[in-house]
Short mmCIF file of C-alpha atoms in Angstrom, two decimals:
data_model
loop_
_atom_site.label_atom_id
_atom_site.label_comp_id
_atom_site.label_asym_id
_atom_site.label_seq_id
_atom_site.Cartn_x
_atom_site.Cartn_y
_atom_site.Cartn_z
CA MET A 22 -11.24 -2.56 -78.94
CA VAL A 23 -11.22 -0.11 -82.03
CA ILE A 24 -7.59 0.76 -81.51
CA SER A 25 -4.77 -1.51 -82.53
CA MET A 26 -1.50 0.39 -82.17
CA SER A 27 0.56 -2.76 -82.58
CA ALA A 28 -1.12 -3.40 -85.85
CA ALA A 29 -0.44 0.13 -86.91
CA ALA A 30 3.23 -0.14 -86.01
CA GLY A 31 3.45 -3.40 -87.96
CA GLU A 32 2.41 -1.75 -91.28
CA SER A 33 4.70 -2.64 -94.18
CA PHE A 34 6.39 0.26 -95.98
CA GLY A 35 4.19 -0.23 -98.95
CA GLY A 36 1.16 -0.25 -96.72
CA ARG A 37 2.20 3.02 -95.21
CA LEU A 38 2.78 4.58 -98.63
CA ARG A 39 -0.70 3.58 -99.72
CA ARG A 40 -2.30 4.92 -96.59
CA TRP A 41 -0.42 8.23 -96.75
CA SER A 42 -1.28 8.66 -100.41
CA GLY A 43 -4.96 8.11 -99.52
CA GLU A 44 -4.61 10.60 -96.65
CA TRP A 45 -3.06 13.23 -98.93
CA ARG A 46 -5.69 12.78 -101.56
CA ARG A 47 -8.61 13.09 -99.09
CA MET A 48 -6.92 16.13 -97.40
CA ALA A 49 -6.47 17.87 -100.70
CA ALA A 50 -10.22 17.46 -101.40
CA LEU A 51 -11.36 18.96 -98.05
CA PRO A 52 -11.60 22.64 -99.10
CA LEU A 53 -14.39 21.60 -101.57
CA ALA A 54 -16.32 19.51 -99.12
CA GLY A 55 -19.16 20.87 -97.00
CA SER A 56 -19.18 23.34 -94.24
CA THR A 57 -16.29 24.29 -91.83
CA PRO A 58 -17.48 21.90 -89.12
CA GLU A 59 -17.80 19.01 -91.65
CA ARG A 60 -14.25 19.76 -93.05
CA VAL A 61 -12.78 19.74 -89.53
CA GLY A 62 -14.48 16.48 -88.62
CA ARG A 63 -13.40 14.78 -91.83
CA LEU A 64 -9.80 16.07 -91.36
CA TYR A 65 -9.56 14.35 -87.92
CA ASP A 66 -11.20 11.23 -89.25
CA ILE A 67 -8.57 11.15 -92.05
CA VAL A 68 -5.68 11.66 -89.64
CA GLY A 69 -6.95 8.91 -87.31
CA THR A 70 -5.09 7.21 -84.59
CA ARG A 71 -2.09 6.06 -86.61
CA ASN A 72 -0.78 9.58 -86.96
CA LEU A 73 -0.61 10.47 -83.22
CA PHE A 74 2.69 11.20 -81.47
CA GLY A 75 1.68 9.74 -78.07
CA GLU A 76 3.13 6.44 -76.83
CA GLU A 77 0.38 5.12 -74.64
CA SER A 78 -2.62 7.51 -74.85
CA LEU A 79 -4.70 8.94 -77.67
CA PHE A 80 -4.41 12.54 -76.52
CA ILE A 81 -4.40 15.15 -79.35
CA ASN A 82 -2.77 18.19 -77.79
CA LEU A 83 0.72 19.73 -77.59
CA GLY A 84 1.02 19.27 -73.83
CA TYR A 85 1.84 21.37 -70.77
CA TRP A 86 5.58 20.96 -69.96
CA ARG A 87 6.15 23.20 -66.97
CA ASP A 88 6.76 20.30 -64.53
CA ASP A 89 9.24 18.51 -66.99
CA PRO A 90 7.04 15.51 -67.94
CA ALA A 91 8.98 12.69 -69.59
CA THR A 92 6.63 12.02 -72.48
CA LEU A 93 4.00 13.82 -74.62
CA ASP A 94 1.35 11.52 -72.95
CA GLU A 95 2.39 12.91 -69.52
CA ALA A 96 2.44 16.55 -70.84
CA SER A 97 -0.98 16.06 -72.51
CA ALA A 98 -2.46 14.73 -69.19
CA ASP A 99 -0.86 17.75 -67.31
CA LEU A 100 -2.62 20.11 -69.81
CA ALA A 101 -5.92 18.44 -69.07
CA ARG A 102 -5.28 18.68 -65.42
CA LEU A 103 -4.58 22.43 -65.76
CA VAL A 104 -7.91 22.96 -67.53
CA GLY A 105 -9.64 20.87 -64.90
CA ARG A 106 -8.17 22.98 -62.11
CA GLU A 107 -9.06 26.22 -63.90
CA ALA A 108 -12.59 24.96 -64.39
CA GLY A 109 -12.84 24.01 -60.69
CA LEU A 110 -14.27 20.69 -61.72
CA GLY A 111 -15.88 18.87 -58.85
CA ALA A 112 -18.43 16.26 -57.92
CA GLU A 113 -21.54 18.50 -58.57
CA ASP A 114 -20.52 19.51 -62.07
CA VAL A 115 -22.15 18.82 -65.39
CA LEU A 116 -19.44 19.44 -67.99
CA VAL A 117 -19.83 20.04 -71.69
CA ASP A 118 -16.50 19.23 -73.41
CA VAL A 119 -16.41 20.55 -76.97
CA GLY A 120 -13.97 18.85 -79.36
CA PHE A 121 -12.95 15.97 -77.10
CA GLY A 122 -10.65 14.05 -79.42
CA TYR A 123 -10.65 10.42 -78.43
CA GLY A 124 -11.85 11.06 -74.92
CA ASP A 125 -8.64 10.93 -72.96
CA GLN A 126 -9.17 14.25 -71.24
CA ASP A 127 -12.69 13.16 -70.17
CA PHE A 128 -11.43 9.98 -68.69
CA LEU A 129 -8.81 11.79 -66.71
CA TRP A 130 -11.38 14.33 -65.52
CA ALA A 131 -13.87 11.51 -64.50
CA ARG A 132 -11.15 9.69 -62.60
CA GLU A 133 -9.36 12.58 -60.95
CA PHE A 134 -12.08 15.28 -60.49
CA GLY A 135 -15.31 13.18 -60.47
CA PRO A 136 -17.82 15.39 -62.10
CA ARG A 137 -21.42 14.23 -62.00
CA ARG A 138 -21.78 14.13 -65.85
CA ILE A 139 -19.72 14.81 -68.94
CA VAL A 140 -21.22 15.50 -72.34
CA GLY A 141 -18.72 15.46 -75.08
CA VAL A 142 -19.58 17.32 -78.33
CA ASN A 143 -17.72 16.58 -81.58
CA VAL A 144 -18.03 16.82 -85.34
CA ALA A 145 -15.63 13.90 -86.17
CA GLU A 146 -17.74 10.67 -86.39
CA GLU A 147 -14.74 8.25 -85.90
CA GLN A 148 -13.67 10.01 -82.82
CA ILE A 149 -17.11 9.80 -81.39
CA ALA A 150 -17.34 6.03 -82.11
CA ILE A 151 -13.89 5.32 -80.66
CA ALA A 152 -14.40 7.54 -77.52
CA ARG A 153 -17.81 5.83 -76.86
CA GLU A 154 -16.18 2.37 -77.02
CA ARG A 155 -13.28 3.37 -74.86
CA ALA A 156 -15.62 4.95 -72.25
CA ALA A 157 -17.60 1.69 -72.13
CA GLU A 158 -14.42 -0.34 -71.71
CA LEU A 159 -13.39 1.88 -68.83
CA GLY A 160 -16.80 1.58 -67.10
CA LEU A 161 -17.42 5.30 -67.65
CA ALA A 162 -20.48 5.05 -70.04
CA GLU A 163 -22.86 6.01 -67.30
CA VAL A 164 -20.91 9.23 -66.52
CA ILE A 165 -19.72 10.27 -70.03
CA GLU A 166 -21.98 10.69 -73.05
CA TYR A 167 -20.63 11.52 -76.54
CA VAL A 168 -22.84 13.26 -79.15
CA HIS A 169 -22.39 14.74 -82.66
CA GLY A 170 -22.70 18.47 -82.81
CA SER A 171 -21.13 21.75 -83.72
CA ALA A 172 -19.58 24.38 -81.38
CA SER A 173 -21.76 26.93 -83.09
CA ALA A 174 -24.95 25.14 -82.19
CA LEU A 175 -24.36 22.96 -79.16
CA PRO A 176 -26.95 20.18 -78.76
CA VAL A 177 -27.34 21.09 -75.09
CA GLY A 178 -30.19 22.79 -73.33
CA ASP A 179 -30.15 26.35 -71.93
CA GLY A 180 -28.57 26.59 -68.52
CA SER A 181 -28.00 22.85 -68.35
CA ALA A 182 -24.27 22.83 -67.62
CA THR A 183 -21.98 24.16 -64.87
CA LYS A 184 -18.78 23.95 -66.90
CA VAL A 185 -17.79 24.15 -70.59
CA THR A 186 -14.35 23.27 -71.87
CA ALA A 187 -12.52 23.32 -75.15
CA LEU A 188 -9.10 21.72 -74.89
CA GLU A 189 -7.01 22.74 -77.93
CA SER A 190 -10.08 22.64 -80.18
CA ALA A 191 -11.53 26.08 -80.37
CA PHE A 192 -9.20 27.32 -82.99
CA HIS A 193 -10.94 24.93 -85.38
CA PHE A 194 -14.38 26.22 -84.63
CA PRO A 195 -16.09 28.12 -87.41
CA SER A 196 -16.62 31.18 -85.13
CA TYR A 197 -15.31 32.15 -81.74
CA THR A 198 -18.25 34.62 -81.44
CA GLN A 199 -20.86 31.91 -82.00
CA PHE A 200 -19.08 29.39 -79.71
CA PHE A 201 -18.75 31.91 -76.85
CA GLY A 202 -22.41 32.77 -77.22
CA GLU A 203 -23.32 29.13 -77.23
CA ALA A 204 -21.20 28.36 -74.25
CA HIS A 205 -22.81 31.31 -72.29
CA ARG A 206 -26.28 29.98 -73.27
CA VAL A 207 -25.74 26.45 -71.97
CA LEU A 208 -24.03 27.51 -68.80
CA ALA A 209 -26.04 28.00 -65.61
CA PRO A 210 -25.50 31.30 -63.68
CA GLY A 211 -22.03 31.10 -62.03
CA GLY A 212 -20.94 28.57 -64.73
CA ARG A 213 -17.43 28.60 -66.14
CA LEU A 214 -15.94 28.35 -69.67
CA VAL A 215 -12.32 27.31 -70.00
CA THR A 216 -10.38 26.97 -73.14
CA ALA A 217 -6.80 26.00 -73.84
CA ASP A 218 -6.24 27.49 -77.29
CA ILE A 219 -3.74 28.40 -80.06
CA VAL A 220 -3.97 31.96 -81.27
CA PRO A 221 -1.81 34.50 -83.08
CA ARG A 222 0.58 36.28 -80.81
CA VAL A 223 -0.37 39.82 -82.00
CA LEU A 224 -3.00 41.03 -84.48
CA PRO A 225 -3.08 44.60 -85.71
CA GLY A 226 -6.02 46.56 -84.66
CA ALA A 227 -8.66 45.91 -81.96
CA ALA A 228 -11.20 44.20 -84.07
CA GLY A 229 -9.23 41.12 -84.93
CA LEU A 230 -9.19 39.51 -88.43
CA SER A 231 -11.43 37.40 -90.54
CA TRP A 232 -9.81 34.46 -92.32
CA SER A 233 -11.81 32.00 -94.45
CA GLY A 234 -15.04 33.52 -93.12
CA ARG A 235 -14.14 33.01 -89.41
CA ASP A 236 -13.05 35.34 -86.72
CA VAL A 237 -9.37 35.30 -85.51
CA PHE A 238 -8.40 36.76 -82.11
CA ASP A 239 -5.20 37.40 -80.24
CA ALA A 240 -5.23 37.12 -76.51
CA GLN A 241 -6.40 40.69 -75.93
CA ARG A 242 -9.25 40.47 -78.40
CA TYR A 243 -10.15 36.92 -77.12
CA ARG A 244 -10.89 38.39 -73.69
CA LYS A 245 -12.90 41.22 -75.07
CA ALA A 246 -14.94 38.73 -77.14
CA LEU A 247 -15.72 36.77 -74.10
CA LEU A 248 -16.98 39.79 -72.26
CA GLU A 249 -19.01 40.80 -75.35
CA ALA A 250 -20.63 37.32 -75.31
CA GLY A 251 -22.08 38.17 -71.89
CA PHE A 252 -19.56 36.68 -69.47
CA GLU A 253 -19.19 38.64 -66.26
CA THR A 254 -15.41 38.06 -65.99
CA ALA A 255 -12.76 36.80 -68.30
CA HIS A 256 -9.07 36.10 -67.68
CA VAL A 257 -6.70 35.13 -70.43
CA TYR A 258 -3.00 34.27 -69.88
CA SER A 259 -0.21 32.74 -71.98
CA ILE A 260 1.54 29.46 -71.35
CA ARG A 261 3.46 29.37 -74.68
CA ARG A 262 6.84 29.18 -72.91
CA ASP A 263 5.65 25.90 -71.27
CA VAL A 264 4.40 24.46 -74.61
CA TYR A 265 6.33 25.20 -77.82
CA GLY A 266 10.02 25.14 -76.74
CA PRO A 267 9.83 22.08 -74.49
CA LEU A 268 7.62 20.27 -77.11
CA ALA A 269 10.28 20.92 -79.85
CA ARG A 270 13.00 19.54 -77.74
CA TYR A 271 10.97 16.43 -76.96
CA LEU A 272 9.99 15.79 -80.52
CA ARG A 273 13.52 16.05 -81.74
CA SER A 274 14.15 12.64 -80.19
CA ARG A 275 10.63 11.26 -80.27
CA LEU A 276 10.37 11.54 -84.07
CA ARG A 277 13.45 9.42 -84.52
CA GLU A 278 11.85 6.41 -82.78
CA GLN A 279 10.83 3.47 -84.92
CA ASP A 280 7.08 3.65 -84.16
CA MET A 281 6.94 7.13 -85.68
CA ARG A 282 7.54 5.73 -89.09
CA ARG A 283 3.72 5.22 -89.13
CA VAL A 284 3.05 8.96 -88.97
CA ASN A 285 2.37 10.87 -92.17
CA PRO A 286 5.67 12.61 -93.36
CA VAL A 287 3.79 15.92 -93.72
CA LEU A 288 2.77 15.81 -90.03
CA ARG A 289 6.23 14.70 -89.02
CA LEU A 290 7.72 17.67 -90.87
CA ALA A 291 5.20 20.22 -89.38
CA PHE A 292 6.00 19.12 -85.87
CA SER A 293 9.71 18.54 -86.28
CA ARG A 294 11.99 20.83 -84.43
CA THR A 295 12.47 22.84 -87.62
CA GLY A 296 8.75 22.93 -88.23
CA VAL A 297 7.94 24.17 -84.67
CA ARG A 298 10.73 26.78 -84.98
CA LEU A 299 9.13 28.10 -88.09
CA TRP A 300 5.54 28.41 -86.88
CA GLY A 301 6.01 28.61 -83.10
CA PRO A 302 7.20 32.26 -82.92
CA TRP A 303 3.94 33.36 -84.52
CA ALA A 304 1.68 31.43 -82.21
CA ASP A 305 0.58 32.06 -78.75
CA TYR A 306 -0.85 29.45 -76.40
CA ILE A 307 -3.44 30.75 -74.10
CA ILE A 308 -5.67 29.52 -71.24
CA ALA A 309 -8.94 31.44 -71.04
CA VAL A 310 -11.38 31.36 -68.01
CA ALA A 311 -14.70 33.10 -68.20
CA VAL A 312 -17.43 33.16 -65.60
CA LYS A 313 -21.12 33.67 -66.32
CA GLY A 314 -22.83 36.15 -63.98
CA GLY A 315 -25.54 35.39 -61.53
CA GLU A 316 -25.91 33.16 -58.52
CA ARG A 317 -25.19 29.57 -59.29
CA PRO A 318 -28.28 27.35 -58.71
CA LEU A 319 -28.27 23.61 -57.91
CA ILE A 320 -28.51 21.70 -61.11
#
C-alpha cells in the first residue's frame, strides 16, 4: 500500500522540519513552473497525504455538515453523497470525475451508487498513482480508471459520458469557460454536470473577473456561464452555512490532536478557526447542476 499514515505520524520533529522546509521551497517555486494545470498538479503532489486533516480517509474536501457528522471523514463522505444524489448516479451511468484527489469519492460512488464505469481525470501524478493502487486493492479496478489530463482538454470522447463531476476541484481549473465547454462536449444528450465549488460570495458587475489569466465567477455568473456553454438548464445554490462554520468548530479541536503535528504549520494556520474566520466570510460554497439538452440515448 502506498499510504502509511502510522509512519507519517511517527516522524521525528527534525524530520517534520526538514519535510516542511522542502514543501515550502517547492511551493515557493511553483509560480515559475509551467502552466496552470502543471502548477496545480505539482502543488497537490507537494502537499501529499501527510498534510491531510482526515482520520481514516484521504478525502480532500471541506465536508458537508448539515447532518452533524462527527468527523471530517464523515462530512467529506456526506459531501460526496450530496454530489452523487444531485448527479442522479445509477447503474447505467458512465461518470467522468475531474479532479478526484486520492479516489475516495469514486470508491464511495462505486459502492453506494453503482455506476457502470468511472473515469477519473487529474493533473497530479502522485494522486493518480495512489488512487490506482487503492482502487485495485478495493477490487474496483475494473470499474474505475484513472488517467492524466486537464479539465480544459478532457481525454474523453464526445458524448461518451452520462455524468461529469468536479467535487471541490473546479476552482483550481485554468478556465471555467473551457471546463464547462469540455463537460458539455463529453456528455451525451440528457447528461448532467455537477460541481461542488468554492467561489467568491459577490463579484461586482455581470461579467465576472479575471485573475492570473483565469475567469472567476460568483454564483450568479456561474449559472450564466453554464448556460452560455450550451447547457439547457442550470441550477446553482449555496451550502456555505453547512460548510464553513461547522468546519471551523470541528477544526478547533481537531488541530489540537497529536497526529495533526505532521501537518504543515502554514496549512494548520489557514484552516485554524482564526484562519477560516478570516477567509470564510468572503467565500461562497455552491452546488451547481447543469443538464445538457436533447433526449438521452443508451450508452
